[in-house]
PDB file of N, CA and C in Angstrom:
ATOM      1  N   MET A 829      52.439 158.882  -4.835  1.00 48.00           N
ATOM      2  CA  MET A 829      51.720 160.359  -4.116  1.00 48.00           C
ATOM      3  C   MET A 829      50.967 160.440  -3.752  1.00 48.00           C
ATOM      4  N   TYR A 830      49.990 161.655  -2.633  1.00 51.00           N
ATOM      5  CA  TYR A 830      48.492 161.677  -2.728  1.00 51.00           C
ATOM      6  C   TYR A 830      48.977 162.826  -1.700  1.00 51.00           C
ATOM      7  N   TRP A 831      47.316 162.892  -2.038  1.00 48.00           N
ATOM      8  CA  TRP A 831      47.058 164.400  -0.712  1.00 48.00           C
ATOM      9  C   TRP A 831      45.923 163.504   0.285  1.00 48.00           C
ATOM     10  N   LYS A 832      45.861 163.659   1.831  1.00 51.00           N
ATOM     11  CA  LYS A 832      45.354 163.267   2.081  1.00 51.00           C
ATOM     12  C   LYS A 832      43.132 164.169   2.145  1.00 51.00           C
ATOM     13  N   LYS A 833      42.375 162.870   2.682  1.00 52.00           N
ATOM     14  CA  LYS A 833      41.440 164.013   2.543  1.00 52.00           C
ATOM     15  C   LYS A 833      40.654 164.828   4.465  1.00 52.00           C
ATOM     16  N   CYS A 834      41.669 164.240   5.450  1.00 53.00           N
ATOM     17  CA  CYS A 834      41.283 164.098   6.861  1.00 53.00           C
ATOM     18  C   CYS A 834      42.253 166.228   6.303  1.00 53.00           C
ATOM     19  N   LEU A 835      41.473 167.537   7.677  1.00 53.00           N
ATOM     20  CA  LEU A 835      41.992 168.685   8.214  1.00 53.00           C
ATOM     21  C   LEU A 835      43.789 168.643   9.038  1.00 53.00           C
ATOM     22  N   ASP A 836      44.183 166.982   9.167  1.00 56.00           N
ATOM     23  CA  ASP A 836      45.115 167.930  10.211  1.00 56.00           C
ATOM     24  C   ASP A 836      46.343 167.902   9.070  1.00 56.00           C
ATOM     25  N   ASP A 837      46.700 168.744   9.983  1.00 58.00           N
ATOM     26  CA  ASP A 837      48.118 169.624   9.870  1.00 58.00           C
ATOM     27  C   ASP A 837      48.638 168.547   8.957  1.00 58.00           C
ATOM     28  N   GLU A 838      48.966 167.534   8.413  1.00 58.00           N
ATOM     29  CA  GLU A 838      49.477 166.162   7.839  1.00 58.00           C
ATOM     30  C   GLU A 838      48.706 166.718   6.374  1.00 58.00           C
ATOM     31  N   ALA A 839      47.848 166.778   6.106  1.00 57.00           N
ATOM     32  CA  ALA A 839      46.577 167.349   5.341  1.00 57.00           C
ATOM     33  C   ALA A 839      47.418 168.277   4.216  1.00 57.00           C
ATOM     34  N   TYR A 840      48.028 168.672   4.922  1.00 61.00           N
ATOM     35  CA  TYR A 840      48.394 170.070   3.713  1.00 61.00           C
ATOM     36  C   TYR A 840      50.553 169.422   3.265  1.00 61.00           C
ATOM     37  N   LYS A 841      50.445 168.391   3.570  1.00 66.00           N
ATOM     38  CA  LYS A 841      52.319 168.553   2.774  1.00 66.00           C
ATOM     39  C   LYS A 841      51.376 167.061   2.419  1.00 66.00           C
ATOM     40  N   LEU A 842      52.179 167.001   1.066  1.00 67.00           N
ATOM     41  CA  LEU A 842      52.457 165.785  -0.029  1.00 67.00           C
ATOM     42  C   LEU A 842      52.368 164.531   1.180  1.00 67.00           C
ATOM     43  N   GLN A 843      51.961 163.498   0.418  1.00 69.00           N
ATOM     44  CA  GLN A 843      52.154 162.607   1.489  1.00 69.00           C
ATOM     45  C   GLN A 843      53.209 161.187   0.879  1.00 69.00           C
ATOM     46  N   LYS A 844      53.370 159.801   0.800  1.00 74.00           N
ATOM     47  CA  LYS A 844      54.432 159.371   0.347  1.00 74.00           C
ATOM     48  C   LYS A 844      53.320 158.285   0.270  1.00 74.00           C
ATOM     49  N   ALA A 845      53.660 156.784  -0.980  1.00 76.00           N
ATOM     50  CA  ALA A 845      53.698 155.721  -0.531  1.00 76.00           C
ATOM     51  C   ALA A 845      53.362 154.758  -2.429  1.00 76.00           C
ATOM     52  N   GLU A 846      54.659 153.551  -1.239  1.00 80.00           N
ATOM     53  CA  GLU A 846      54.505 153.062  -2.390  1.00 80.00           C
ATOM     54  C   GLU A 846      53.859 151.831  -2.690  1.00 80.00           C
ATOM     55  N   VAL A 847      53.102 151.602  -4.319  1.00 81.00           N
ATOM     56  CA  VAL A 847      52.095 151.359  -4.725  1.00 81.00           C
ATOM     57  C   VAL A 847      52.258 150.265  -5.999  1.00 81.00           C
ATOM     58  N   LYS A 848      51.945 148.496  -5.703  1.00 86.00           N
ATOM     59  CA  LYS A 848      52.050 147.434  -6.644  1.00 86.00           C
ATOM     60  C   LYS A 848      50.627 147.752  -6.964  1.00 86.00           C
ATOM     61  N   LEU A 849      51.384 147.996  -8.898  1.00 87.00           N
ATOM     62  CA  LEU A 849      50.563 147.844 -10.364  1.00 87.00           C
ATOM     63  C   LEU A 849      49.639 146.339  -9.902  1.00 87.00           C
ATOM     64  N   LEU A 850      48.924 146.808 -10.162  1.00 88.00           N
ATOM     65  CA  LEU A 850      47.743 144.991 -10.883  1.00 88.00           C
ATOM     66  C   LEU A 850      47.749 145.200 -11.913  1.00 88.00           C
ATOM     67  N   GLY A 851      47.898 143.611 -12.877  1.00 85.00           N
ATOM     68  CA  GLY A 851      47.774 143.488 -14.234  1.00 85.00           C
ATOM     69  C   GLY A 851      45.718 144.268 -14.336  1.00 85.00           C
ATOM     70  N   PRO A 852      44.969 144.165 -15.239  1.00 83.00           N
ATOM     71  CA  PRO A 852      43.906 144.371 -15.280  1.00 83.00           C
ATOM     72  C   PRO A 852      42.647 142.861 -15.118  1.00 83.00           C
ATOM     73  N   SER A 853      42.899 142.278 -14.968  1.00 84.00           N
ATOM     74  CA  SER A 853      42.063 140.399 -14.985  1.00 84.00           C
ATOM     75  C   SER A 853      42.538 140.958 -13.188  1.00 84.00           C
ATOM     76  N   GLN A 854      43.610 140.758 -13.028  1.00 86.00           N
ATOM     77  CA  GLN A 854      43.490 141.116 -11.044  1.00 86.00           C
ATOM     78  C   GLN A 854      42.544 142.025 -10.709  1.00 86.00           C
ATOM     79  N   CYS A 855      42.832 143.053 -11.503  1.00 84.00           N
ATOM     80  CA  CYS A 855      41.614 144.248 -10.806  1.00 84.00           C
ATOM     81  C   CYS A 855      40.497 144.398 -10.763  1.00 84.00           C
ATOM     82  N   THR A 856      40.193 143.489 -12.658  1.00 82.00           N
ATOM     83  CA  THR A 856      38.292 143.378 -12.656  1.00 82.00           C
ATOM     84  C   THR A 856      37.868 142.370 -11.751  1.00 82.00           C
ATOM     85  N   ASP A 857      39.080 140.702 -12.046  1.00 83.00           N
ATOM     86  CA  ASP A 857      38.400 140.223 -11.155  1.00 83.00           C
ATOM     87  C   ASP A 857      37.477 140.590  -8.921  1.00 83.00           C
ATOM     88  N   LEU A 858      38.244 141.028  -9.054  1.00 81.00           N
ATOM     89  CA  LEU A 858      38.123 141.953  -7.429  1.00 81.00           C
ATOM     90  C   LEU A 858      37.426 142.447  -7.571  1.00 81.00           C
ATOM     91  N   TRP A 859      37.806 143.691  -8.143  1.00 80.00           N
ATOM     92  CA  TRP A 859      36.566 144.066  -8.339  1.00 80.00           C
ATOM     93  C   TRP A 859      35.358 143.679  -9.362  1.00 80.00           C
ATOM     94  N   ALA A 860      34.494 142.332  -9.032  1.00 78.00           N
ATOM     95  CA  ALA A 860      33.746 142.319  -9.407  1.00 78.00           C
ATOM     96  C   ALA A 860      33.231 140.916  -8.409  1.00 78.00           C
ATOM     97  N   ARG A 861      33.761 142.057  -7.244  1.00 76.00           N
ATOM     98  CA  ARG A 861      33.181 140.822  -6.406  1.00 76.00           C
ATOM     99  C   ARG A 861      32.109 141.645  -5.294  1.00 76.00           C
ATOM    100  N   ASN A 862      31.961 143.143  -5.925  1.00 72.00           N
ATOM    101  CA  ASN A 862      31.151 144.270  -5.314  1.00 72.00           C
ATOM    102  C   ASN A 862      30.577 144.813  -6.572  1.00 72.00           C
ATOM    103  N   ASN A 863      30.288 143.609  -7.932  1.00 72.00           N
ATOM    104  CA  ASN A 863      28.706 144.197  -9.068  1.00 72.00           C
ATOM    105  C   ASN A 863      29.398 145.021  -9.613  1.00 72.00           C
ATOM    106  N   TRP A 864      30.913 145.008 -10.157  1.00 71.00           N
ATOM    107  CA  TRP A 864      31.805 145.934 -10.570  1.00 71.00           C
ATOM    108  C   TRP A 864      32.313 145.818 -12.569  1.00 71.00           C
ATOM    109  N   SER A 865      30.777 146.124 -13.522  1.00 69.00           N
ATOM    110  CA  SER A 865      31.535 145.113 -14.467  1.00 69.00           C
ATOM    111  C   SER A 865      32.678 145.174 -14.800  1.00 69.00           C
ATOM    112  N   LYS A 866      33.087 143.776 -15.525  1.00 68.00           N
ATOM    113  CA  LYS A 866      34.666 144.018 -15.967  1.00 68.00           C
ATOM    114  C   LYS A 866      34.250 145.199 -17.297  1.00 68.00           C
ATOM    115  N   LYS A 867      33.404 145.456 -17.777  1.00 70.00           N
ATOM    116  CA  LYS A 867      33.400 146.179 -18.897  1.00 70.00           C
ATOM    117  C   LYS A 867      33.677 147.761 -19.262  1.00 70.00           C
ATOM    118  N   ASN A 868      32.837 148.224 -17.821  1.00 73.00           N
ATOM    119  CA  ASN A 868      33.690 149.055 -17.275  1.00 73.00           C
ATOM    120  C   ASN A 868      34.778 150.004 -16.870  1.00 73.00           C
ATOM    121  N   PHE A 869      35.992 148.540 -16.637  1.00 76.00           N
ATOM    122  CA  PHE A 869      37.605 148.100 -16.027  1.00 76.00           C
ATOM    123  C   PHE A 869      37.697 148.634 -18.123  1.00 76.00           C
ATOM    124  N   THR A 870      37.525 150.238 -18.556  1.00 80.00           N
ATOM    125  CA  THR A 870      38.762 150.018 -19.630  1.00 80.00           C
ATOM    126  C   THR A 870      40.178 150.000 -20.016  1.00 80.00           C
ATOM    127  N   ASP A 871      40.292 150.248 -21.202  1.00 82.00           N
ATOM    128  CA  ASP A 871      42.092 150.430 -20.620  1.00 82.00           C
ATOM    129  C   ASP A 871      43.304 152.011 -20.645  1.00 82.00           C
ATOM    130  N   ASP A 872      42.120 152.452 -20.275  1.00 87.00           N
ATOM    131  CA  ASP A 872      41.913 154.000 -20.233  1.00 87.00           C
ATOM    132  C   ASP A 872      42.231 153.578 -18.516  1.00 87.00           C
ATOM    133  N   LEU A 873      42.481 152.751 -18.181  1.00 88.00           N
ATOM    134  CA  LEU A 873      42.645 152.649 -16.661  1.00 88.00           C
ATOM    135  C   LEU A 873      43.098 151.624 -16.276  1.00 88.00           C
ATOM    136  N   PHE A 874      43.816 151.928 -14.728  1.00 90.00           N
ATOM    137  CA  PHE A 874      45.260 150.634 -14.079  1.00 90.00           C
ATOM    138  C   PHE A 874      44.745 150.785 -12.627  1.00 90.00           C
ATOM    139  N   CYS A 875      44.999 150.073 -12.253  1.00 88.00           N
ATOM    140  CA  CYS A 875      44.445 149.644 -10.713  1.00 88.00           C
ATOM    141  C   CYS A 875      45.598 149.240  -9.765  1.00 88.00           C
ATOM    142  N   THR A 876      46.220 149.541  -8.596  1.00 86.00           N
ATOM    143  CA  THR A 876      47.468 149.390  -7.468  1.00 86.00           C
ATOM    144  C   THR A 876      46.610 148.219  -6.045  1.00 86.00           C
ATOM    145  N   GLU A 877      47.653 147.466  -5.655  1.00 82.00           N
ATOM    146  CA  GLU A 877      46.584 147.502  -4.324  1.00 82.00           C
ATOM    147  C   GLU A 877      46.967 148.582  -3.993  1.00 82.00           C
ATOM    148  N   LYS A 878      46.004 147.677  -2.467  1.00 75.00           N
ATOM    149  CA  LYS A 878      45.673 148.694  -1.464  1.00 75.00           C
ATOM    150  C   LYS A 878      46.799 148.891  -1.203  1.00 75.00           C
ATOM    151  N   PHE A 879      46.784 150.105  -0.173  1.00 63.00           N
ATOM    152  CA  PHE A 879      48.428 150.417   0.765  1.00 63.00           C
ATOM    153  C   PHE A 879      47.825 150.211   2.582  1.00 63.00           C
ATOM    154  N   ALA A 880      47.819 149.880   3.118  1.00 55.00           N
ATOM    155  CA  ALA A 880      47.195 149.626   4.673  1.00 55.00           C
ATOM    156  C   ALA A 880      46.696 150.711   5.028  1.00 55.00           C
ATOM    157  N   LYS A 881      46.270 151.082   6.224  1.00 55.00           N
ATOM    158  CA  LYS A 881      45.254 152.068   6.268  1.00 55.00           C
ATOM    159  C   LYS A 881      45.382 153.946   5.242  1.00 55.00           C
ATOM    160  N   GLU A 882      46.556 153.724   4.696  1.00 53.00           N
ATOM    161  CA  GLU A 882      46.480 155.058   4.390  1.00 53.00           C
ATOM    162  C   GLU A 882      45.385 155.349   3.011  1.00 53.00           C
ATOM    163  N   ALA A 883      44.931 154.728   2.882  1.00 50.00           N
ATOM    164  CA  ALA A 883      44.378 154.791   1.870  1.00 50.00           C
ATOM    165  C   ALA A 883      43.028 155.004   2.107  1.00 50.00           C
ATOM    166  N   CYS A 884      42.948 154.915   3.030  1.00 57.00           N
ATOM    167  CA  CYS A 884      41.450 154.863   3.595  1.00 57.00           C
ATOM    168  C   CYS A 884      41.011 156.771   3.686  1.00 57.00           C
ATOM    169  N   SER A 885      42.302 156.983   3.657  1.00 53.00           N
ATOM    170  CA  SER A 885      42.011 158.766   3.579  1.00 53.00           C
ATOM    171  C   SER A 885      42.517 159.240   2.205  1.00 53.00           C
ATOM    172  N   LEU A 886      42.816 158.193   1.528  1.00 58.00           N
ATOM    173  CA  LEU A 886      43.586 159.137   0.016  1.00 58.00           C
ATOM    174  C   LEU A 886      42.032 160.096  -0.792  1.00 58.00           C
ATOM    175  N   ALA A 887      42.415 161.848  -1.363  1.00 66.00           N
ATOM    176  CA  ALA A 887      42.259 162.498  -1.774  1.00 66.00           C
ATOM    177  C   ALA A 887      41.713 161.434  -3.150  1.00 66.00           C
ATOM    178  N   MET A 888      40.544 161.446  -4.169  1.00 73.00           N
ATOM    179  CA  MET A 888      40.138 160.903  -5.001  1.00 73.00           C
ATOM    180  C   MET A 888      40.898 163.159  -6.003  1.00 73.00           C
ATOM    181  N   GLY A 889      41.301 162.282  -6.796  1.00 79.00           N
ATOM    182  CA  GLY A 889      42.069 163.290  -8.486  1.00 79.00           C
ATOM    183  C   GLY A 889      43.569 163.121  -7.635  1.00 79.00           C
ATOM    184  N   SER A 890      43.849 161.986  -6.837  1.00 80.00           N
ATOM    185  CA  SER A 890      45.100 162.568  -6.004  1.00 80.00           C
ATOM    186  C   SER A 890      46.519 161.771  -7.053  1.00 80.00           C
ATOM    187  N   PRO A 891      46.802 162.175  -7.123  1.00 84.00           N
ATOM    188  CA  PRO A 891      48.092 161.841  -8.215  1.00 84.00           C
ATOM    189  C   PRO A 891      49.625 160.476  -8.017  1.00 84.00           C
ATOM    190  N   VAL A 892      49.604 159.409  -9.812  1.00 85.00           N
ATOM    191  CA  VAL A 892      50.366 158.642  -8.939  1.00 85.00           C
ATOM    192  C   VAL A 892      51.467 158.706 -10.333  1.00 85.00           C
ATOM    193  N   VAL A 893      52.445 158.795  -9.559  1.00 87.00           N
ATOM    194  CA  VAL A 893      53.816 159.584 -10.240  1.00 87.00           C
ATOM    195  C   VAL A 893      54.647 158.124  -9.935  1.00 87.00           C
ATOM    196  N   HIS A 894      55.184 158.495 -11.072  1.00 87.00           N
ATOM    197  CA  HIS A 894      56.729 157.257 -11.204  1.00 87.00           C
ATOM    198  C   HIS A 894      57.505 157.095 -12.354  1.00 87.00           C
ATOM    199  N   ASN A 895      58.433 157.501 -11.616  1.00 89.00           N
ATOM    200  CA  ASN A 895      60.334 158.131 -12.333  1.00 89.00           C
ATOM    201  C   ASN A 895      59.941 159.529 -12.203  1.00 89.00           C
ATOM    202  N   GLY A 896      59.391 160.502 -11.491  1.00 88.00           N
ATOM    203  CA  GLY A 896      58.862 162.072 -11.428  1.00 88.00           C
ATOM    204  C   GLY A 896      58.588 161.887 -12.467  1.00 88.00           C
ATOM    205  N   LYS A 897      56.666 161.140 -13.199  1.00 90.00           N
ATOM    206  CA  LYS A 897      56.282 161.804 -14.168  1.00 90.00           C
ATOM    207  C   LYS A 897      55.008 161.523 -13.402  1.00 90.00           C
ATOM    208  N   LEU A 898      54.643 162.768 -14.073  1.00 89.00           N
ATOM    209  CA  LEU A 898      52.123 161.981 -13.520  1.00 89.00           C
ATOM    210  C   LEU A 898      51.936 160.997 -13.819  1.00 89.00           C
ATOM    211  N   VAL A 899      51.953 159.913 -14.074  1.00 91.00           N
ATOM    212  CA  VAL A 899      50.302 158.296 -14.768  1.00 91.00           C
ATOM    213  C   VAL A 899      49.595 158.372 -14.767  1.00 91.00           C
ATOM    214  N   GLY A 900      49.429 159.158 -12.983  1.00 91.00           N
ATOM    215  CA  GLY A 900      47.722 159.243 -12.786  1.00 91.00           C
ATOM    216  C   GLY A 900      47.111 159.096 -11.947  1.00 91.00           C
ATOM    217  N   ILE A 901      46.137 159.661 -12.133  1.00 89.00           N
ATOM    218  CA  ILE A 901      45.098 160.166 -10.751  1.00 89.00           C
ATOM    219  C   ILE A 901      43.948 159.423 -10.571  1.00 89.00           C
ATOM    220  N   ILE A 902      43.942 159.117  -9.200  1.00 85.00           N
ATOM    221  CA  ILE A 902      43.144 158.537  -8.775  1.00 85.00           C
ATOM    222  C   ILE A 902      41.716 158.479  -8.813  1.00 85.00           C
ATOM    223  N   THR A 903      40.270 158.106  -8.935  1.00 83.00           N
ATOM    224  CA  THR A 903      39.151 157.713  -9.256  1.00 83.00           C
ATOM    225  C   THR A 903      38.162 157.007  -8.342  1.00 83.00           C
ATOM    226  N   LYS A 904      39.224 155.371  -8.184  1.00 78.00           N
ATOM    227  CA  LYS A 904      37.822 154.732  -7.405  1.00 78.00           C
ATOM    228  C   LYS A 904      38.500 154.050  -6.567  1.00 78.00           C
ATOM    229  N   GLY A 905      38.251 153.579  -5.526  1.00 70.00           N
ATOM    230  CA  GLY A 905      39.127 152.837  -4.363  1.00 70.00           C
ATOM    231  C   GLY A 905      38.613 152.905  -3.103  1.00 70.00           C
ATOM    232  N   GLY A 906      39.490 154.420  -2.271  1.00 65.00           N
ATOM    233  CA  GLY A 906      39.243 155.143  -1.148  1.00 65.00           C
ATOM    234  C   GLY A 906      38.752 153.875  -0.322  1.00 65.00           C
ATOM    235  N   CYS A 907      38.070 153.670   0.581  1.00 68.00           N
ATOM    236  CA  CYS A 907      37.800 153.387   2.279  1.00 68.00           C
ATOM    237  C   CYS A 907      37.616 151.491   1.804  1.00 68.00           C
ATOM    238  N   SER A 908      37.556 151.335   0.648  1.00 70.00           N
ATOM    239  CA  SER A 908      36.603 149.639   0.148  1.00 70.00           C
ATOM    240  C   SER A 908      38.060 149.226   0.698  1.00 70.00           C
ATOM    241  N   GLU A 909      37.524 147.395  -0.041  1.00 75.00           N
ATOM    242  CA  GLU A 909      38.801 146.816   0.465  1.00 75.00           C
ATOM    243  C   GLU A 909      39.326 146.304  -0.719  1.00 75.00           C
ATOM    244  N   TYR A 910      39.176 147.336  -2.042  1.00 78.00           N
ATOM    245  CA  TYR A 910      39.274 147.358  -3.250  1.00 78.00           C
ATOM    246  C   TYR A 910      40.311 147.925  -3.955  1.00 78.00           C
ATOM    247  N   PRO A 911      40.969 146.452  -4.971  1.00 83.00           N
ATOM    248  CA  PRO A 911      42.203 147.966  -5.906  1.00 83.00           C
ATOM    249  C   PRO A 911      41.170 149.323  -5.881  1.00 83.00           C
ATOM    250  N   GLU A 912      43.008 149.653  -5.542  1.00 84.00           N
ATOM    251  CA  GLU A 912      43.268 151.697  -6.559  1.00 84.00           C
ATOM    252  C   GLU A 912      42.604 151.574  -7.574  1.00 84.00           C
ATOM    253  N   VAL A 913      41.572 152.697  -8.876  1.00 86.00           N
ATOM    254  CA  VAL A 913      41.913 152.651  -9.683  1.00 86.00           C
ATOM    255  C   VAL A 913      42.499 153.957 -10.139  1.00 86.00           C
ATOM    256  N   TYR A 914      43.702 154.257 -11.003  1.00 89.00           N
ATOM    257  CA  TYR A 914      43.355 154.719 -11.499  1.00 89.00           C
ATOM    258  C   TYR A 914      42.382 155.951 -12.880  1.00 89.00           C
ATOM    259  N   ILE A 915      42.340 156.721 -13.279  1.00 91.00           N
ATOM    260  CA  ILE A 915      42.820 157.109 -15.274  1.00 91.00           C
ATOM    261  C   ILE A 915      44.423 157.362 -15.033  1.00 91.00           C
ATOM    262  N   ASN A 916      43.773 156.732 -16.274  1.00 93.00           N
ATOM    263  CA  ASN A 916      45.965 156.014 -17.244  1.00 93.00           C
ATOM    264  C   ASN A 916      45.941 157.552 -18.013  1.00 93.00           C
ATOM    265  N   LEU A 917      46.407 158.073 -17.527  1.00 93.00           N
ATOM    266  CA  LEU A 917      47.428 159.445 -18.500  1.00 93.00           C
ATOM    267  C   LEU A 917      47.885 159.167 -19.297  1.00 93.00           C
ATOM    268  N   ILE A 918      49.164 158.282 -19.802  1.00 91.00           N
ATOM    269  CA  ILE A 918      49.302 157.995 -20.772  1.00 91.00           C
ATOM    270  C   ILE A 918      49.180 158.031 -21.559  1.00 91.00           C
ATOM    271  N   LYS A 919      47.323 157.170 -21.619  1.00 92.00           N
ATOM    272  CA  LYS A 919      46.707 157.053 -22.827  1.00 92.00           C
ATOM    273  C   LYS A 919      45.516 158.414 -23.385  1.00 92.00           C
ATOM    274  N   TYR A 920      46.320 159.708 -22.226  1.00 92.00           N
ATOM    275  CA  TYR A 920      45.541 161.358 -22.909  1.00 92.00           C
ATOM    276  C   TYR A 920      47.039 162.138 -23.043  1.00 92.00           C
ATOM    277  N   LYS A 921      48.314 161.448 -23.201  1.00 91.00           N
ATOM    278  CA  LYS A 921      48.902 162.283 -23.549  1.00 91.00           C
ATOM    279  C   LYS A 921      48.871 163.767 -24.386  1.00 91.00           C
ATOM    280  N   ASP A 922      48.586 162.896 -25.898  1.00 93.00           N
ATOM    281  CA  ASP A 922      48.595 164.306 -26.822  1.00 93.00           C
ATOM    282  C   ASP A 922      47.104 164.896 -26.683  1.00 93.00           C
ATOM    283  N   TRP A 923      46.241 165.014 -25.650  1.00 92.00           N
ATOM    284  CA  TRP A 923      45.835 165.396 -26.065  1.00 92.00           C
ATOM    285  C   TRP A 923      45.775 166.939 -24.276  1.00 92.00           C
ATOM    286  N   LEU A 924      46.027 166.032 -24.249  1.00 90.00           N
ATOM    287  CA  LEU A 924      46.775 167.136 -22.054  1.00 90.00           C
ATOM    288  C   LEU A 924      48.074 168.323 -22.880  1.00 90.00           C
ATOM    289  N   HIS A 925      48.616 167.446 -24.062  1.00 89.00           N
ATOM    290  CA  HIS A 925      49.990 168.563 -24.487  1.00 89.00           C
ATOM    291  C   HIS A 925      49.023 169.066 -25.309  1.00 89.00           C
ATOM    292  N   ASN A 926      48.740 169.219 -26.338  1.00 92.00           N
ATOM    293  CA  ASN A 926      47.781 170.041 -27.069  1.00 92.00           C
ATOM    294  C   ASN A 926      46.504 170.761 -26.623  1.00 92.00           C
ATOM    295  N   HIS A 927      46.427 170.231 -25.637  1.00 92.00           N
ATOM    296  CA  HIS A 927      44.942 171.618 -24.731  1.00 92.00           C
ATOM    297  C   HIS A 927      45.564 172.086 -24.262  1.00 92.00           C
ATOM    298  N   THR A 928      46.930 171.895 -23.537  1.00 87.00           N
ATOM    299  CA  THR A 928      46.931 172.920 -22.114  1.00 87.00           C
ATOM    300  C   THR A 928      49.034 173.818 -22.518  1.00 87.00           C
ATOM    301  N   LYS A 929      48.540 174.222 -23.937  1.00 73.00           N
ATOM    302  CA  LYS A 929      49.552 175.044 -23.860  1.00 73.00           C
ATOM    303  C   LYS A 929      49.244 175.862 -23.506  1.00 73.00           C
TER     304      LYS A 929
END
């Protein structure tokens, strides 16, 4: 699910799209073409393939939901040809639980 950046009527409705998870090496190999160093890809990030033209309208901070649970937030990608990069919230689960009571 994601929010669109644009200000049309659809922007105010939560959108949904299926995305395919990429392995770390797939992601870093593709981003390396854009001079993004593999050392920038840490274990608290994960990537998905681009999905259609909708990817260009994704808002940074849009959620990734798996089985009804928030698992990631988009942080890099947008209108480029490269995979979407997300913060892996599972890595921060304990911290989030302890600081959001």
